[in-house]
Tab-separated table of C-alpha atoms in Angstrom:
chain	number	residue	atom	x	y	z
V	203	MET	CA	3.529	6.166	12.785
V	204	SER	CA	1.650	6.518	15.426
V	205	GLN	CA	1.278	10.228	15.305
V	206	TYR	CA	0.428	10.095	11.857
V	207	ILE	CA	-2.294	7.641	11.930
V	208	LEU	CA	-3.590	10.294	14.802
V	209	ARG	CA	-3.289	13.148	12.209
V	210	ARG	CA	-4.884	11.341	9.593
V	211	LEU	CA	-7.965	10.369	11.969
V	212	LEU	CA	-8.180	13.741	13.246
V	213	ILE	CA	-8.461	14.895	9.219
V	214	LEU	CA	-11.037	12.397	8.731
V	215	LEU	CA	-13.476	13.761	11.073
V	216	PRO	CA	-14.400	16.944	9.766
V	217	SER	CA	-14.452	14.700	6.267
V	218	LEU	CA	-17.243	12.514	7.958
V	219	LEU	CA	-18.802	15.208	8.957
V	220	GLY	CA	-19.161	17.241	5.745
V	221	ILE	CA	-20.159	13.855	4.060
V	222	SER	CA	-22.746	13.054	6.799
V	223	LEU	CA	-24.071	16.797	6.149
V	224	VAL	CA	-24.446	16.771	2.598
V	225	LEU	CA	-25.863	13.080	2.654
V	226	PHE	CA	-28.468	14.136	5.317
V	227	THR	CA	-29.512	17.026	3.401
V	228	VAL	CA	-30.011	15.651	-0.022
V	229	LEU	CA	-32.008	12.724	1.610
V	230	ALA	CA	-34.149	15.230	3.603
V	231	LEU	CA	-34.957	17.478	0.394
V	232	ALA	CA	-35.674	14.720	-2.203
V	233	PRO	CA	-39.334	13.928	-3.029
V	234	GLY	CA	-40.970	11.020	-1.402
V	235	ASP	CA	-42.362	10.319	2.107
V	236	PRO	CA	-41.322	7.325	4.207
V	237	PHE	CA	-45.197	6.989	5.383
V	238	GLU	CA	-46.694	7.372	1.766
V	239	GLU	CA	-47.813	3.673	2.370
V	240	LEU	CA	-49.723	4.791	5.611
V	241	ALA	CA	-50.978	7.922	3.392
V	242	THR	CA	-52.717	5.978	0.683
V	243	ASN	CA	-54.219	3.337	3.619
V	244	PRO	CA	-57.487	4.708	4.113
V	245	ASN	CA	-57.478	2.664	7.186
V	246	VAL	CA	-54.641	4.611	8.875
V	247	PRO	CA	-56.303	7.947	10.229
V	248	ALA	CA	-54.680	11.278	9.164
V	249	GLU	CA	-53.923	12.067	12.980
V	250	VAL	CA	-52.003	8.815	13.170
V	251	ARG	CA	-49.758	9.670	10.198
V	252	GLN	CA	-49.249	13.327	11.565
V	253	MET	CA	-48.550	11.742	15.013
V	254	LEU	CA	-45.983	9.285	13.255
V	255	ARG	CA	-44.344	12.386	11.693
V	256	THR	CA	-43.943	14.234	14.850
V	257	LYS	CA	-42.580	11.404	16.862
V	258	PHE	CA	-39.705	11.014	14.303
V	259	GLY	CA	-39.510	14.830	13.906
V	260	LEU	CA	-40.025	14.444	10.129
V	261	ASP	CA	-41.803	18.227	9.843
V	262	ASP	CA	-38.850	19.752	11.905
V	263	PRO	CA	-35.811	22.062	10.117
V	264	VAL	CA	-33.495	20.208	8.281
V	265	LEU	CA	-30.390	21.233	10.489
V	266	VAL	CA	-32.287	20.550	13.759
V	267	ARG	CA	-33.054	16.850	12.311
V	268	TYR	CA	-28.921	16.702	11.330
V	269	PHE	CA	-28.056	17.263	14.908
V	270	ARG	CA	-30.680	15.194	16.304
V	271	TRP	CA	-29.362	12.533	14.159
V	272	LEU	CA	-25.919	13.121	14.671
V	273	ALA	CA	-26.060	13.140	18.309
V	274	ALA	CA	-27.996	9.979	18.094
V	275	MET	CA	-25.575	8.287	16.001
V	276	LEU	CA	-22.568	9.368	18.691
V	277	GLN	CA	-24.708	7.372	21.162
V	278	GLY	CA	-24.675	4.331	18.848
V	279	ASP	CA	-28.399	4.783	17.825
V	280	TRP	CA	-28.593	4.886	14.253
V	281	GLY	CA	-31.890	5.062	13.598
V	282	PHE	CA	-35.044	3.088	13.124
V	283	SER	CA	-36.200	1.682	9.899
V	284	PHE	CA	-39.798	2.493	8.884
V	285	ILE	CA	-40.171	-0.464	6.647
V	286	SER	CA	-38.634	-3.715	8.573
V	287	ARG	CA	-39.799	-1.905	11.670
V	288	ILE	CA	-36.362	-2.849	13.277
V	289	ASP	CA	-33.261	-0.800	14.054
V	290	VAL	CA	-31.037	0.324	11.403
V	291	ASP	CA	-27.636	-1.092	13.092
V	292	THR	CA	-29.208	-4.362	13.544
V	293	LEU	CA	-29.888	-4.415	9.543
V	294	ILE	CA	-26.408	-3.477	8.644
V	295	LEU	CA	-25.083	-5.815	11.317
V	296	GLN	CA	-26.787	-8.872	9.593
V	297	ARG	CA	-25.709	-7.326	5.817
V	298	LEU	CA	-22.345	-6.141	6.081
V	299	PRO	CA	-20.367	-9.240	6.948
V	300	VAL	CA	-21.507	-10.859	3.255
V	301	THR	CA	-20.941	-7.620	1.506
V	302	LEU	CA	-17.131	-7.554	3.111
V	303	VAL	CA	-16.805	-10.985	2.026
V	304	VAL	CA	-17.567	-10.475	-1.301
V	305	ILE	CA	-15.872	-7.621	-2.225
V	306	GLY	CA	-12.796	-8.728	-0.075
V	307	SER	CA	-12.837	-11.788	-1.969
V	308	SER	CA	-13.350	-10.482	-5.618
V	309	GLN	CA	-10.530	-7.584	-4.794
V	310	LEU	CA	-7.742	-10.334	-3.685
V	311	LEU	CA	-9.113	-11.862	-7.189
V	312	ALA	CA	-8.555	-8.657	-9.305
V	313	LEU	CA	-4.624	-8.375	-7.392
V	314	ALA	CA	-4.366	-11.955	-7.945
V	315	ILE	CA	-5.091	-11.593	-11.700
V	316	ALA	CA	-3.677	-7.768	-12.362
V	317	LEU	CA	-0.087	-8.305	-10.753
V	318	PRO	CA	1.016	-11.601	-12.331
V	319	VAL	CA	-0.498	-10.583	-15.970
V	320	GLY	CA	0.242	-6.902	-15.707
V	321	VAL	CA	3.977	-7.873	-14.808
V	322	PHE	CA	4.719	-10.500	-17.383
V	323	ALA	CA	2.956	-8.396	-20.210
V	324	ALA	CA	5.530	-5.590	-19.248
V	325	THR	CA	8.732	-7.616	-19.217
V	326	ARG	CA	7.781	-8.815	-22.681
V	327	PRO	CA	6.098	-5.613	-24.775
V	328	TYR	CA	4.433	-6.465	-27.918
V	329	SER	CA	4.834	-9.919	-27.629
V	330	LEU	CA	1.915	-12.507	-28.342
V	331	PHE	CA	1.324	-12.784	-24.473
V	332	ASP	CA	1.332	-9.263	-24.509
V	333	GLN	CA	-1.299	-8.714	-26.956
V	334	ILE	CA	-3.564	-11.501	-25.730
V	335	ALA	CA	-3.692	-9.978	-22.353
V	336	ASN	CA	-4.140	-6.444	-23.572
V	337	THR	CA	-7.234	-7.578	-25.632
V	338	LEU	CA	-8.887	-9.705	-23.091
V	339	THR	CA	-7.933	-6.574	-20.722
V	340	PHE	CA	-9.869	-4.116	-22.923
V	341	ILE	CA	-13.011	-6.599	-23.606
V	342	GLY	CA	-13.063	-7.197	-19.298
V	343	PHE	CA	-13.174	-3.565	-18.783
V	344	SER	CA	-15.712	-2.459	-21.340
V	345	LEU	CA	-18.213	-5.189	-20.292
V	346	PRO	CA	-20.149	-3.908	-17.270
V	347	THR	CA	-20.711	-5.981	-14.580
V	348	PHE	CA	-24.929	-6.243	-14.922
V	349	PHE	CA	-23.911	-7.633	-18.319
V	350	THR	CA	-21.140	-10.153	-17.487
V	351	GLY	CA	-23.507	-11.018	-14.132
V	352	ILE	CA	-26.410	-11.974	-16.705
V	353	LEU	CA	-23.988	-13.526	-18.742
V	354	PHE	CA	-22.563	-15.885	-16.147
V	355	ILE	CA	-26.205	-16.988	-14.788
V	356	LEU	CA	-26.924	-17.879	-18.782
V	357	VAL	CA	-24.048	-20.289	-18.846
V	358	PHE	CA	-23.337	-21.733	-15.421
V	359	SER	CA	-26.539	-21.532	-13.868
V	360	ILE	CA	-28.932	-22.319	-16.820
V	361	TYR	CA	-27.178	-23.953	-19.595
V	362	LEU	CA	-24.666	-25.804	-17.471
V	363	ASP	CA	-26.364	-25.815	-14.046
V	364	TRP	CA	-23.291	-25.712	-12.094
V	365	LEU	CA	-23.840	-22.857	-9.786
V	366	PRO	CA	-26.715	-21.715	-8.152
V	367	PHE	CA	-27.785	-18.029	-9.732
V	368	VAL	CA	-29.555	-16.934	-6.283
V	369	TYR	CA	-27.565	-16.449	-3.094
V	370	ARG	CA	-29.216	-18.133	0.064
V	371	ALA	CA	-28.214	-17.202	3.380
V	372	ASP	CA	-30.400	-20.105	4.999
V	373	ILE	CA	-28.806	-23.058	3.657
V	374	ASP	CA	-30.119	-26.122	5.334
V	375	ALA	CA	-26.999	-28.011	5.786
V	376	THR	CA	-24.129	-27.985	8.366
V	377	GLY	CA	-20.098	-28.662	8.188
V	378	TRP	CA	-18.030	-28.792	5.181
V	379	ARG	CA	-21.546	-28.907	3.052
V	380	TRP	CA	-22.740	-25.799	4.540
V	381	PHE	CA	-19.111	-23.966	3.899
V	382	TRP	CA	-19.290	-25.477	0.263
V	383	GLU	CA	-22.547	-24.457	-0.723
V	384	HIS	CA	-21.706	-20.640	0.277
V	385	VAL	CA	-18.740	-21.130	-1.747
V	386	ARG	CA	-20.305	-22.241	-5.153
V	387	GLN	CA	-22.874	-19.131	-4.704
V	388	SER	CA	-20.279	-16.908	-3.939
V	389	ILE	CA	-17.735	-17.949	-7.026
V	390	MET	CA	-20.543	-15.823	-9.783
V	391	PRO	CA	-20.577	-12.486	-8.110
V	392	VAL	CA	-16.742	-12.586	-6.566
V	393	ALA	CA	-15.758	-13.643	-10.309
V	394	VAL	CA	-18.185	-10.910	-11.884
V	395	LEU	CA	-16.628	-8.411	-9.367
V	396	GLY	CA	-13.083	-9.697	-9.577
V	397	LEU	CA	-12.641	-9.941	-13.308
V	398	PHE	CA	-13.860	-6.397	-14.003
V	399	GLN	CA	-11.163	-4.951	-11.491
V	400	GLY	CA	-8.587	-7.189	-12.510
V	401	ALA	CA	-8.882	-6.127	-15.887
V	402	THR	CA	-8.474	-2.466	-15.103
V	403	TRP	CA	-5.479	-3.114	-12.686
V	404	THR	CA	-3.616	-5.247	-15.411
V	405	ARG	CA	-3.942	-2.129	-17.658
V	406	PHE	CA	-2.612	0.119	-14.964
V	407	VAL	CA	0.243	-2.278	-13.495
V	408	ARG	CA	1.693	-2.945	-16.963
V	409	SER	CA	1.682	0.687	-17.593
V	410	ALA	CA	3.410	1.616	-14.651
V	411	VAL	CA	6.106	-1.380	-14.752
V	412	LEU	CA	6.826	-0.068	-18.353
V	413	ASP	CA	7.555	3.352	-16.849
V	414	VAL	CA	9.727	1.770	-14.303
V	415	ILE	CA	11.634	-0.513	-15.980
V	416	ARG	CA	13.345	1.760	-18.395
V	417	LEU	CA	14.699	3.825	-15.306
V	418	ASP	CA	18.636	4.354	-14.454
V	419	TYR	CA	18.753	2.213	-11.563
V	420	VAL	CA	17.073	-0.769	-13.095
V	421	THR	CA	19.657	-0.587	-15.747
V	422	THR	CA	22.450	-0.218	-12.880
V	423	ALA	CA	20.866	-3.246	-11.174
V	424	ARG	CA	21.216	-5.500	-14.465
V	425	ALA	CA	24.616	-3.897	-14.762
V	426	LYS	CA	25.789	-5.070	-11.452
V	427	GLY	CA	25.057	-8.929	-12.461
V	428	LEU	CA	21.918	-9.336	-10.685
V	429	ALA	CA	19.156	-12.190	-12.262
V	430	GLU	CA	16.516	-10.594	-14.377
V	431	ARG	CA	14.030	-12.127	-11.431
V	432	VAL	CA	15.342	-10.253	-8.623
V	433	VAL	CA	15.888	-7.238	-10.648
V	434	VAL	CA	11.842	-7.187	-11.672
V	435	LEU	CA	10.974	-8.222	-8.391
V	436	LYS	CA	12.938	-6.157	-6.079
V	437	HIS	CA	13.574	-2.903	-7.938
V	438	VAL	CA	10.728	-2.870	-10.433
V	439	VAL	CA	7.703	-4.208	-9.220
V	440	ARG	CA	8.076	-2.609	-5.687
V	441	ASN	CA	8.208	0.809	-6.862
V	442	ALA	CA	5.774	0.447	-9.930
V	443	LEU	CA	3.220	-0.885	-6.920
V	444	ILE	CA	2.794	2.610	-5.281
V	445	PRO	CA	0.826	4.245	-8.409
V	446	VAL	CA	-1.457	1.001	-8.121
V	447	VAL	CA	-2.004	1.423	-4.973
V	448	THR	CA	-3.387	4.711	-5.387
V	449	LEU	CA	-5.537	3.378	-8.320
V	450	VAL	CA	-6.960	0.790	-5.488
V	451	ALA	CA	-7.663	3.203	-2.884
V	452	LEU	CA	-9.294	5.953	-5.401
V	453	GLN	CA	-11.208	3.304	-7.020
V	454	MET	CA	-12.800	1.941	-3.970
V	455	PRO	CA	-16.337	4.110	-4.754
V	456	ALA	CA	-16.533	2.064	-7.959
V	457	VAL	CA	-15.968	-1.009	-6.418
V	458	PHE	CA	-18.675	-0.510	-3.710
V	459	GLY	CA	-21.245	0.841	-6.981
V	460	GLY	CA	-20.391	-2.363	-8.913
V	461	ALA	CA	-21.196	-4.584	-5.655
V	462	ILE	CA	-24.554	-3.134	-5.596
V	463	VAL	CA	-25.669	-4.134	-8.939
V	464	THR	CA	-23.632	-7.465	-8.676
V	465	GLU	CA	-25.925	-8.278	-5.402
V	466	GLN	CA	-28.852	-7.240	-7.093
V	467	ILE	CA	-28.350	-9.559	-10.176
V	468	PHE	CA	-27.699	-12.409	-7.814
V	469	ARG	CA	-29.815	-11.465	-4.677
V	470	VAL	CA	-26.702	-11.500	-2.598
V	471	PRO	CA	-28.193	-10.404	0.858
V	472	GLY	CA	-25.615	-7.623	1.479
V	473	ILE	CA	-25.851	-3.764	2.340
V	474	GLY	CA	-25.926	-3.317	-1.164
V	475	SER	CA	-29.232	-4.572	-1.917
V	476	LEU	CA	-30.374	-3.305	1.559
V	477	LEU	CA	-29.630	-0.038	-0.160
V	478	ILE	CA	-31.434	-0.611	-2.992
V	479	ASP	CA	-34.756	-2.432	-1.468
V	480	ALA	CA	-34.606	1.144	1.194
V	481	ILE	CA	-34.141	3.579	-1.982
V	482	LEU	CA	-37.216	1.750	-3.981
V	483	ARG	CA	-39.086	2.092	-0.587
V	484	ASN	CA	-38.063	5.087	0.627
V	485	ASP	CA	-36.916	4.107	3.646
V	486	THR	CA	-34.814	7.445	4.460
V	487	PRO	CA	-32.622	6.146	7.961
V	488	VAL	CA	-31.752	3.287	6.200
V	489	ILE	CA	-30.385	4.881	3.103
V	490	MET	CA	-28.612	7.521	5.396
V	491	ALA	CA	-26.920	4.969	7.069
V	492	VAL	CA	-25.974	2.556	4.302
V	493	THR	CA	-24.589	5.429	2.381
V	494	PHE	CA	-22.418	6.603	5.605
V	495	VAL	CA	-21.115	3.336	5.908
V	496	PHE	CA	-19.781	3.427	2.241
V	497	ALA	CA	-18.196	6.921	2.840
V	498	CYS	CA	-16.482	5.119	6.147
V	499	LEU	CA	-15.337	2.078	4.271
V	500	VAL	CA	-14.009	4.261	1.160
V	501	LEU	CA	-11.835	7.043	3.525
V	502	ALA	CA	-10.628	3.898	5.397
V	503	PHE	CA	-9.387	1.848	2.376
V	504	ASN	CA	-7.498	5.404	1.184
V	505	LEU	CA	-5.841	5.593	4.936
V	506	ILE	CA	-4.472	1.995	4.480
V	507	ALA	CA	-3.585	3.185	0.876
V	508	ASP	CA	-1.476	5.815	2.844
V	509	LEU	CA	0.312	3.707	4.753
V	510	LEU	CA	1.357	1.310	2.297
V	511	TYR	CA	3.113	4.094	0.386
V	512	GLY	CA	5.535	4.161	3.312
V	513	TRP	CA	6.136	0.228	3.180
V	514	LEU	CA	6.638	0.328	-0.624
V	515	ASP	CA	8.796	3.467	-0.481
V	516	PRO	CA	10.933	3.859	2.381
V	517	ARG	CA	11.694	7.534	1.171
V	518	ILE	CA	8.411	8.514	2.198
V	519	ALA	CA	8.256	9.782	5.545
V	520	TYR	CA	5.523	9.971	8.027
V	521	ARG	CA	5.490	13.346	9.339
């Protein structure tokens, strides 16, 4: 296992280098100037703007700037935000925990919905429960997260006044009240992401279970007299989860994309909203760092999925 993980990490390194080079080149060639506000400010002399551009190397060739950025990244220097006037790594470390909590909670909610509903619907195909579940899942993944987010705000914040629709990081409370206020303001963004992913995964779990439940070894397990619950949980679900794990890993970019939209709707102070703000204000170092963090997280989830394969199916050898 350790050798397999080491080999995968060695494969990830050139992948990260390629991703970082493409991202840096695209951002470097994109239109816009991070010092555009200074250019329109008559109180800032032209020589000051040129001095800043020279200091940050914005007029150097793209490859020179990339290798300078890469060397700084390897030393732990993620750059300096032109807008916030603080280090980029400080900005990301302030926002990353919120994003991980929201995304992690939403994925747990999606799995808590998809696994039982998908398995129960597959074991009773074309029943009333299966038809209702199929209808709700079609509705769930057909509605974009920005629509359901606004709908949740209208219902639970404006009409019912149950939940706050703006996420506040500076809650003036301590103890359990502080914890409860954070839970209350996290319910809607977590539910929006979780229900969307849960609807998609439910359809996939149902399809995977239907494929496995008809195989010969399942019929043999039933012929041995095993209880239906044991057959489903031990022989069907475990093998049906292998393609589901693949789906979850491959959909992580879409999950992060949905988190960016959701964070904007509910004003969640995560790295998604930080990325949108940096794009609007042309803060290139922040854009580069945040997109690189997203790429690292996606590759990490794919590695976790590969490790789960061996646990779900012992026939898979890490060689």
